[in-house]
């Protein structure tokens, strides 16, 4: 996350994420699922700008008309939460330039919420610590806390317990984002809790040693099966990318984005250029070449 103050305004550039591993350990009484997941921030960014609003109101403008800018938006919820907990009376005019695809398993909304906590902490000169922001982040959503720590972490609990992890080398990825998004809650409803969870030890070791072939072979996402059932575009994208023989392919988070883990940036560009959707007449997938933030 990149933070910049210019005069009265604070601007923040905040990344997307992909999950290299996601296993479900159980279903909790509160309806959430207990997870183990390896998350990496990637170089695809939303930008936000925060300006003080003396009338005390919080307003949100977004360049993408598809996004609701009402109080339900996670950015507005983050701003309201911060205001309530700190008894702040100043408001904020927030502008959001959206580049991270929505409902895509890339946590764009969570990243924007984390950027809002950080940006307004700075704008309103609240002086909250990282720990205090992390506690607020966990109230907003399972993925929000990751963006306060990043750029790579092993996350547990419902995803909000974040243990930073050091990648040995930057990872080069091709993201394929199908036109059709997926609802996180719907995908989780279709998941079967395994009797014997897949271990994340191999992938953690591969990530910290930089062994790209082992990393590719160890990619795993328990949510991929229910997402494939809900969205054929996920299966199509996985098949098309796997055919191009990268080190590995996987769906990110609850989908619908699918990614190829590549051995080099050159290979990533080659795969992106050569990517052909299975259903060429209907498939309007967006393709991005990205590098992990470390
Ligand atoms: O925490 P967040 O608001 O991002 O979660 C969205 C939905 O995804 C939850 O309401 C829940 O249905 C599901 N979820 C889950 N277990 C998790 C994270 C999310 O069941 N660990």
mmCIF file of C-alpha atoms and ligand atoms in Angstrom:
data_model
loop_
_atom_site.group_PDB
_atom_site.id
_atom_site.type_symbol
_atom_site.label_atom_id
_atom_site.label_comp_id
_atom_site.label_asym_id
_atom_site.label_seq_id
_atom_site.Cartn_x
_atom_site.Cartn_y
_atom_site.Cartn_z
ATOM 1 C CA UNK A 1 0.000 0.000 0.000
ATOM 2 C CA UNK A 2 1.400 3.395 -1.001
ATOM 3 C CA UNK A 3 0.332 6.437 1.049
ATOM 4 C CA UNK A 4 0.944 10.045 0.038
ATOM 5 C CA UNK A 5 -0.080 13.343 1.628
ATOM 6 C CA UNK A 6 -0.434 16.381 -0.616
ATOM 7 C CA UNK A 7 -1.691 19.539 1.089
ATOM 8 C CA UNK A 8 -5.011 18.712 2.696
ATOM 9 C CA UNK A 9 -5.511 15.440 0.820
ATOM 10 C CA UNK A 10 -4.224 11.915 1.435
ATOM 11 C CA UNK A 11 -4.001 9.465 -1.452
ATOM 12 C CA UNK A 12 -3.538 5.704 -1.198
ATOM 13 C CA UNK A 13 -2.774 3.093 -3.843
ATOM 14 C CA UNK A 14 -3.861 -0.340 -2.663
ATOM 15 C CA UNK A 15 -3.281 -3.768 -4.280
ATOM 16 C CA UNK A 16 -5.328 -6.843 -5.155
ATOM 17 C CA UNK A 17 -4.473 -10.261 -3.675
ATOM 18 C CA UNK A 18 -4.428 -13.869 -4.795
ATOM 19 C CA UNK A 19 -4.633 -16.998 -2.638
ATOM 20 C CA UNK A 20 -1.950 -19.551 -3.486
ATOM 21 C CA UNK A 21 -3.451 -21.997 -0.994
ATOM 22 C CA UNK A 22 -6.823 -22.114 0.759
ATOM 23 C CA UNK A 23 -8.027 -25.014 2.888
ATOM 24 C CA UNK A 24 -11.238 -25.119 4.926
ATOM 25 C CA UNK A 25 -10.765 -26.718 8.346
ATOM 26 C CA UNK A 26 -14.331 -26.533 9.628
ATOM 27 C CA UNK A 27 -17.577 -24.624 9.904
ATOM 28 C CA UNK A 28 -17.947 -22.370 12.932
ATOM 29 C CA UNK A 29 -21.079 -21.719 15.002
ATOM 30 C CA UNK A 30 -21.114 -18.099 13.684
ATOM 31 C CA UNK A 31 -21.516 -19.416 10.107
ATOM 32 C CA UNK A 32 -17.957 -18.577 9.010
ATOM 33 C CA UNK A 33 -15.424 -21.210 7.998
ATOM 34 C CA UNK A 34 -12.128 -21.801 9.740
ATOM 35 C CA UNK A 35 -9.335 -21.437 7.166
ATOM 36 C CA UNK A 36 -5.682 -21.787 6.401
ATOM 37 C CA UNK A 37 -4.659 -19.630 3.475
ATOM 38 C CA UNK A 38 -1.528 -18.260 1.837
ATOM 39 C CA UNK A 39 -2.235 -14.780 0.472
ATOM 40 C CA UNK A 40 0.009 -12.635 -1.723
ATOM 41 C CA UNK A 41 -0.597 -9.013 -2.768
ATOM 42 C CA UNK A 42 -0.209 -8.443 -6.521
ATOM 43 C CA UNK A 43 0.490 -5.397 -8.640
ATOM 44 C CA UNK A 44 -3.029 -4.481 -9.688
ATOM 45 C CA UNK A 45 -4.228 -1.409 -7.808
ATOM 46 C CA UNK A 46 -7.231 0.677 -6.827
ATOM 47 C CA UNK A 47 -6.542 4.332 -6.000
ATOM 48 C CA UNK A 48 -8.300 6.354 -3.337
ATOM 49 C CA UNK A 49 -8.165 10.020 -2.378
ATOM 50 C CA UNK A 50 -9.372 11.401 0.955
ATOM 51 C CA UNK A 51 -10.168 15.099 1.555
ATOM 52 C CA UNK A 52 -11.532 16.630 4.762
ATOM 53 C CA UNK A 53 -15.221 17.516 4.693
ATOM 54 C CA UNK A 54 -15.954 20.128 7.400
ATOM 55 C CA UNK A 55 -19.737 19.437 7.466
ATOM 56 C CA UNK A 56 -18.964 16.052 9.043
ATOM 57 C CA UNK A 57 -20.423 13.951 6.219
ATOM 58 C CA UNK A 58 -18.774 10.983 4.547
ATOM 59 C CA UNK A 59 -19.257 10.956 0.764
ATOM 60 C CA UNK A 60 -17.961 8.490 -1.800
ATOM 61 C CA UNK A 61 -17.506 8.954 -5.561
ATOM 62 C CA UNK A 62 -16.331 6.085 -7.784
ATOM 63 C CA UNK A 63 -15.302 6.144 -11.452
ATOM 64 C CA UNK A 64 -17.100 2.803 -11.979
ATOM 65 C CA UNK A 65 -20.888 3.326 -12.029
ATOM 66 C CA UNK A 66 -21.406 -0.410 -11.361
ATOM 67 C CA UNK A 67 -20.253 0.061 -7.756
ATOM 68 C CA UNK A 68 -22.730 1.245 -5.128
ATOM 69 C CA UNK A 69 -21.413 4.379 -3.390
ATOM 70 C CA UNK A 70 -24.023 4.211 -0.614
ATOM 71 C CA UNK A 71 -23.519 3.357 3.078
ATOM 72 C CA UNK A 72 -23.335 -0.383 2.227
ATOM 73 C CA UNK A 73 -20.015 0.130 0.408
ATOM 74 C CA UNK A 74 -17.143 -1.263 2.500
ATOM 75 C CA UNK A 75 -15.260 2.050 2.093
ATOM 76 C CA UNK A 76 -18.155 3.971 3.698
ATOM 77 C CA UNK A 77 -18.516 1.311 6.395
ATOM 78 C CA UNK A 78 -14.792 1.579 7.198
ATOM 79 C CA UNK A 79 -15.017 5.387 7.406
ATOM 80 C CA UNK A 80 -18.103 5.262 9.642
ATOM 81 C CA UNK A 81 -16.544 2.647 11.927
ATOM 82 C CA UNK A 82 -13.396 4.729 12.342
ATOM 83 C CA UNK A 83 -15.428 7.876 13.023
ATOM 84 C CA UNK A 84 -17.639 6.194 15.611
ATOM 85 C CA UNK A 85 -14.785 4.523 17.491
ATOM 86 C CA UNK A 86 -12.710 7.721 17.652
ATOM 87 C CA UNK A 87 -15.595 10.199 18.085
ATOM 88 C CA UNK A 88 -14.302 12.166 15.108
ATOM 89 C CA UNK A 89 -16.517 15.053 13.977
ATOM 90 C CA UNK A 90 -14.760 15.907 10.693
ATOM 91 C CA UNK A 91 -16.063 14.137 7.603
ATOM 92 C CA UNK A 92 -14.356 13.018 4.434
ATOM 93 C CA UNK A 93 -14.909 13.271 0.702
ATOM 94 C CA UNK A 94 -13.562 10.024 -0.744
ATOM 95 C CA UNK A 95 -12.831 9.338 -4.398
ATOM 96 C CA UNK A 96 -12.171 5.810 -5.635
ATOM 97 C CA UNK A 97 -10.670 4.816 -8.971
ATOM 98 C CA UNK A 98 -11.475 1.147 -9.403
ATOM 99 C CA UNK A 99 -9.097 -1.071 -11.373
ATOM 100 C CA UNK A 100 -9.400 -4.358 -9.440
ATOM 101 C CA UNK A 101 -12.247 -6.444 -10.917
ATOM 102 C CA UNK A 102 -15.189 -6.899 -8.542
ATOM 103 C CA UNK A 103 -16.654 -10.168 -7.181
ATOM 104 C CA UNK A 104 -13.497 -11.746 -8.566
ATOM 105 C CA UNK A 105 -11.741 -13.314 -5.555
ATOM 106 C CA UNK A 106 -9.131 -10.541 -5.632
ATOM 107 C CA UNK A 107 -10.438 -8.772 -2.477
ATOM 108 C CA UNK A 108 -10.672 -5.352 -4.121
ATOM 109 C CA UNK A 109 -13.400 -4.234 -1.700
ATOM 110 C CA UNK A 110 -11.409 -5.424 1.327
ATOM 111 C CA UNK A 111 -8.298 -3.694 0.005
ATOM 112 C CA UNK A 112 -10.253 -0.432 -0.410
ATOM 113 C CA UNK A 113 -11.569 -0.778 3.152
ATOM 114 C CA UNK A 114 -8.028 -1.259 4.510
ATOM 115 C CA UNK A 115 -6.863 1.764 2.487
ATOM 116 C CA UNK A 116 -9.718 3.791 3.998
ATOM 117 C CA UNK A 117 -8.667 2.911 7.555
ATOM 118 C CA UNK A 118 -5.064 3.864 6.794
ATOM 119 C CA UNK A 119 -5.947 6.968 4.725
ATOM 120 C CA UNK A 120 -8.402 8.421 7.237
ATOM 121 C CA UNK A 121 -6.138 7.618 10.197
ATOM 122 C CA UNK A 122 -3.638 9.876 8.422
ATOM 123 C CA UNK A 123 -6.146 12.513 7.182
ATOM 124 C CA UNK A 124 -7.844 12.922 10.548
ATOM 125 C CA UNK A 125 -4.496 12.620 12.410
ATOM 126 C CA UNK A 126 -5.978 9.960 14.718
ATOM 127 C CA UNK A 127 -2.690 8.282 15.587
ATOM 128 C CA UNK A 128 -4.205 4.772 15.805
ATOM 129 C CA UNK A 129 -1.607 1.993 15.987
ATOM 130 C CA UNK A 130 -1.317 -0.863 13.491
ATOM 131 C CA UNK A 131 -2.836 -3.185 16.117
ATOM 132 C CA UNK A 132 -5.856 -0.894 16.617
ATOM 133 C CA UNK A 133 -6.400 -0.650 12.851
ATOM 134 C CA UNK A 134 -6.105 -4.438 12.549
ATOM 135 C CA UNK A 135 -8.879 -4.917 15.125
ATOM 136 C CA UNK A 136 -11.176 -2.573 13.173
ATOM 137 C CA UNK A 137 -10.218 -4.324 9.916
ATOM 138 C CA UNK A 138 -11.332 -7.697 11.298
ATOM 139 C CA UNK A 139 -14.771 -6.243 12.081
ATOM 140 C CA UNK A 140 -15.188 -5.155 8.466
ATOM 141 C CA UNK A 141 -14.366 -8.438 6.714
ATOM 142 C CA UNK A 142 -12.192 -11.530 6.760
ATOM 143 C CA UNK A 143 -9.641 -10.274 4.193
ATOM 144 C CA UNK A 144 -9.260 -6.658 5.315
ATOM 145 C CA UNK A 145 -6.535 -7.193 7.947
ATOM 146 C CA UNK A 146 -4.237 -8.856 5.384
ATOM 147 C CA UNK A 147 -3.838 -5.555 3.505
ATOM 148 C CA UNK A 148 -2.546 -3.826 6.635
ATOM 149 C CA UNK A 149 0.247 -6.424 6.885
ATOM 150 C CA UNK A 150 1.002 -7.928 3.437
ATOM 151 C CA UNK A 151 2.610 -8.284 0.995
ATOM 152 C CA UNK A 152 2.513 -12.033 1.732
ATOM 153 C CA UNK A 153 1.021 -13.817 4.723
ATOM 154 C CA UNK A 154 -0.238 -17.097 6.119
ATOM 155 C CA UNK A 155 -3.741 -16.328 7.388
ATOM 156 C CA UNK A 156 -5.893 -18.379 9.766
ATOM 157 C CA UNK A 157 -9.110 -18.027 11.753
ATOM 158 C CA UNK A 158 -11.698 -16.821 9.245
ATOM 159 C CA UNK A 159 -8.745 -15.219 7.432
ATOM 160 C CA UNK A 160 -8.267 -12.264 9.780
ATOM 161 C CA UNK A 161 -5.345 -13.726 11.769
ATOM 162 C CA UNK A 162 -2.356 -12.669 9.704
ATOM 163 C CA UNK A 163 1.176 -14.011 10.007
ATOM 164 C CA UNK A 164 3.474 -12.198 7.554
ATOM 165 C CA UNK A 165 5.646 -14.474 5.457
ATOM 166 C CA UNK A 166 8.667 -13.588 3.331
ATOM 167 C CA UNK A 167 8.567 -14.747 -0.300
ATOM 168 C CA UNK A 168 12.010 -15.696 -1.599
ATOM 169 C CA UNK A 169 11.352 -14.037 -4.970
ATOM 170 C CA UNK A 170 8.647 -12.088 -6.766
ATOM 171 C CA UNK A 171 6.032 -14.252 -8.475
ATOM 172 C CA UNK A 172 4.866 -13.661 -12.039
ATOM 173 C CA UNK A 173 1.223 -14.396 -12.674
ATOM 174 C CA UNK A 174 -1.369 -14.196 -15.415
ATOM 175 C CA UNK A 175 -4.824 -13.402 -14.057
ATOM 176 C CA UNK A 176 -7.903 -14.332 -16.058
ATOM 177 C CA UNK A 177 -11.020 -12.623 -14.717
ATOM 178 C CA UNK A 178 -14.224 -14.017 -16.238
ATOM 179 C CA UNK A 179 -16.980 -11.545 -16.952
ATOM 180 C CA UNK A 180 -19.210 -13.374 -14.483
ATOM 181 C CA UNK A 181 -18.381 -12.688 -10.805
ATOM 182 C CA UNK A 182 -19.137 -14.975 -7.846
ATOM 183 C CA UNK A 183 -20.676 -14.232 -4.442
ATOM 184 C CA UNK A 184 -18.310 -15.286 -1.646
ATOM 185 C CA UNK A 185 -21.174 -16.388 0.606
ATOM 186 C CA UNK A 186 -22.700 -18.556 -2.164
ATOM 187 C CA UNK A 187 -19.400 -20.299 -2.892
ATOM 188 C CA UNK A 188 -18.809 -21.029 0.810
ATOM 189 C CA UNK A 189 -22.318 -22.493 1.066
ATOM 190 C CA UNK A 190 -21.319 -25.117 -1.522
ATOM 191 C CA UNK A 191 -18.053 -26.179 0.125
ATOM 192 C CA UNK A 192 -17.623 -29.586 1.725
ATOM 193 C CA UNK A 193 -15.520 -29.569 4.883
ATOM 194 C CA UNK A 194 -12.845 -32.278 4.399
ATOM 195 C CA UNK A 195 -12.249 -35.045 6.913
ATOM 196 C CA UNK A 196 -8.524 -34.782 6.264
ATOM 197 C CA UNK A 197 -7.480 -31.232 5.374
ATOM 198 C CA UNK A 198 -4.686 -30.720 2.841
ATOM 199 C CA UNK A 199 -1.500 -29.572 4.580
ATOM 200 C CA UNK A 200 -0.091 -26.167 3.713
ATOM 201 C CA UNK A 201 3.434 -27.053 4.804
ATOM 202 C CA UNK A 202 4.812 -27.820 1.337
ATOM 203 C CA UNK A 203 3.558 -24.593 -0.179
ATOM 204 C CA UNK A 204 4.801 -22.490 2.745
ATOM 205 C CA UNK A 205 8.255 -24.002 2.345
ATOM 206 C CA UNK A 206 8.215 -23.532 -1.421
ATOM 207 C CA UNK A 207 7.158 -19.893 -1.039
ATOM 208 C CA UNK A 208 9.948 -19.105 1.385
ATOM 209 C CA UNK A 209 12.627 -20.972 -0.620
ATOM 210 C CA UNK A 210 11.456 -19.746 -4.035
ATOM 211 C CA UNK A 211 11.068 -23.244 -5.524
ATOM 212 C CA UNK A 212 8.618 -22.322 -8.273
ATOM 213 C CA UNK A 213 7.944 -25.883 -9.552
ATOM 214 C CA UNK A 214 7.019 -27.144 -6.052
ATOM 215 C CA UNK A 215 4.984 -23.991 -5.517
ATOM 216 C CA UNK A 216 3.130 -24.671 -8.762
ATOM 217 C CA UNK A 217 2.436 -28.300 -7.807
ATOM 218 C CA UNK A 218 1.286 -27.301 -4.294
ATOM 219 C CA UNK A 219 -1.276 -24.663 -5.331
ATOM 220 C CA UNK A 220 -4.594 -25.627 -3.759
ATOM 221 C CA UNK A 221 -7.998 -24.072 -3.187
ATOM 222 C CA UNK A 222 -10.855 -25.958 -1.483
ATOM 223 C CA UNK A 223 -13.336 -23.382 -2.877
ATOM 224 C CA UNK A 224 -12.455 -24.206 -6.472
ATOM 225 C CA UNK A 225 -14.804 -27.213 -6.734
ATOM 226 C CA UNK A 226 -17.974 -25.365 -5.597
ATOM 227 C CA UNK A 227 -17.023 -22.324 -7.725
ATOM 228 C CA UNK A 228 -16.613 -24.545 -10.824
ATOM 229 C CA UNK A 229 -20.091 -25.945 -10.245
ATOM 230 C CA UNK A 230 -21.540 -22.425 -10.019
ATOM 231 C CA UNK A 231 -19.587 -20.843 -12.847
ATOM 232 C CA UNK A 232 -18.486 -22.811 -15.944
ATOM 233 C CA UNK A 233 -16.218 -19.904 -16.929
ATOM 234 C CA UNK A 234 -13.941 -20.891 -14.020
ATOM 235 C CA UNK A 235 -13.463 -24.417 -15.424
ATOM 236 C CA UNK A 236 -12.943 -23.014 -18.911
ATOM 237 C CA UNK A 237 -10.271 -20.562 -17.787
ATOM 238 C CA UNK A 238 -8.473 -23.215 -15.701
ATOM 239 C CA UNK A 239 -8.439 -25.583 -18.674
ATOM 240 C CA UNK A 240 -7.234 -22.953 -21.125
ATOM 241 C CA UNK A 241 -4.404 -21.783 -18.826
ATOM 242 C CA UNK A 242 -3.306 -25.320 -17.856
ATOM 243 C CA UNK A 243 -2.980 -26.154 -21.556
ATOM 244 C CA UNK A 244 -0.222 -23.565 -21.800
ATOM 245 C CA UNK A 245 1.889 -25.446 -19.216
ATOM 246 C CA UNK A 246 2.738 -22.810 -16.597
ATOM 247 C CA UNK A 247 4.190 -23.983 -13.243
ATOM 248 C CA UNK A 248 0.617 -24.197 -11.909
ATOM 249 C CA UNK A 249 -2.947 -22.901 -12.213
ATOM 250 C CA UNK A 250 -5.546 -22.129 -9.545
ATOM 251 C CA UNK A 251 -8.647 -20.106 -8.783
ATOM 252 C CA UNK A 252 -8.117 -17.230 -6.317
ATOM 253 C CA UNK A 253 -10.243 -16.955 -3.156
ATOM 254 C CA UNK A 254 -13.912 -17.629 -3.873
ATOM 255 C CA UNK A 255 -13.409 -16.828 -7.588
ATOM 256 C CA UNK A 256 -14.087 -16.191 -10.276
ATOM 257 C CA UNK A 257 -10.497 -15.140 -11.118
ATOM 258 C CA UNK A 258 -8.159 -17.922 -12.203
ATOM 259 C CA UNK A 259 -4.395 -17.473 -12.405
ATOM 260 C CA UNK A 260 -1.345 -19.111 -13.925
ATOM 261 C CA UNK A 261 1.840 -19.156 -11.861
ATOM 262 C CA UNK A 262 4.680 -18.584 -14.327
ATOM 263 C CA UNK A 263 8.399 -19.295 -14.225
ATOM 264 C CA UNK A 264 9.356 -15.819 -15.449
ATOM 265 C CA UNK A 265 7.817 -12.539 -16.590
ATOM 266 C CA UNK A 266 8.560 -13.555 -20.185
ATOM 267 C CA UNK A 267 6.558 -16.750 -19.750
ATOM 268 C CA UNK A 268 3.707 -14.749 -18.193
ATOM 269 C CA UNK A 269 3.545 -12.408 -21.220
ATOM 270 C CA UNK A 270 3.732 -15.371 -23.602
ATOM 271 C CA UNK A 271 0.815 -17.064 -21.826
ATOM 272 C CA UNK A 272 -1.219 -13.832 -21.687
ATOM 273 C CA UNK A 273 -0.664 -13.198 -25.398
ATOM 274 C CA UNK A 274 -1.522 -16.788 -26.306
ATOM 275 C CA UNK A 275 -4.558 -17.100 -24.011
ATOM 276 C CA UNK A 276 -7.667 -18.032 -25.994
ATOM 277 C CA UNK A 277 -10.971 -18.394 -24.143
ATOM 278 C CA UNK A 278 -12.636 -21.789 -24.582
ATOM 279 C CA UNK A 279 -15.924 -20.159 -25.694
ATOM 280 C CA UNK A 280 -14.627 -17.429 -27.949
ATOM 281 C CA UNK A 281 -18.085 -16.168 -28.917
ATOM 282 C CA UNK A 282 -19.268 -15.411 -25.361
ATOM 283 C CA UNK A 283 -16.179 -15.171 -23.174
ATOM 284 C CA UNK A 284 -15.270 -11.606 -22.264
ATOM 285 C CA UNK A 285 -12.588 -12.462 -19.704
ATOM 286 C CA UNK A 286 -10.080 -9.769 -18.809
ATOM 287 C CA UNK A 287 -6.429 -10.821 -18.736
ATOM 288 C CA UNK A 288 -3.715 -9.162 -16.606
ATOM 289 C CA UNK A 289 0.004 -9.857 -16.255
ATOM 290 C CA UNK A 290 1.003 -9.031 -12.689
ATOM 291 C CA UNK A 291 3.944 -9.479 -10.347
ATOM 292 C CA UNK A 292 3.531 -10.102 -6.631
ATOM 293 C CA UNK A 293 4.305 -7.072 -4.474
ATOM 294 C CA UNK A 294 7.440 -8.902 -3.290
HETATM 295 O O1 LIG B 1 -15.785 -11.745 5.832
HETATM 296 P P1 LIG B 1 -16.453 -11.449 4.541
HETATM 297 O O2 LIG B 1 -17.527 -10.394 4.682
HETATM 298 O O3 LIG B 1 -15.513 -11.152 3.432
HETATM 299 O O4 LIG B 1 -17.193 -12.798 4.135
HETATM 300 C C1 LIG B 1 -18.222 -12.845 3.182
HETATM 301 C C2 LIG B 1 -18.981 -14.137 3.364
HETATM 302 O O5 LIG B 1 -18.167 -15.260 3.007
HETATM 303 C C3 LIG B 1 -19.419 -14.419 4.787
HETATM 304 O O6 LIG B 1 -20.664 -13.838 5.071
HETATM 305 C C4 LIG B 1 -19.482 -15.941 4.827
HETATM 306 O O7 LIG B 1 -20.693 -16.389 4.264
HETATM 307 C C5 LIG B 1 -18.372 -16.358 3.885
HETATM 308 N N1 LIG B 1 -17.112 -16.658 4.598
HETATM 309 C C6 LIG B 1 -17.020 -17.839 5.309
HETATM 310 N N2 LIG B 1 -15.855 -18.132 5.959
HETATM 311 C C7 LIG B 1 -14.801 -17.304 5.909
HETATM 312 C C8 LIG B 1 -14.878 -16.112 5.178
HETATM 313 C C9 LIG B 1 -16.058 -15.819 4.529
HETATM 314 O O8 LIG B 1 -17.957 -18.632 5.371
HETATM 315 N N3 LIG B 1 -13.675 -17.636 6.548
#
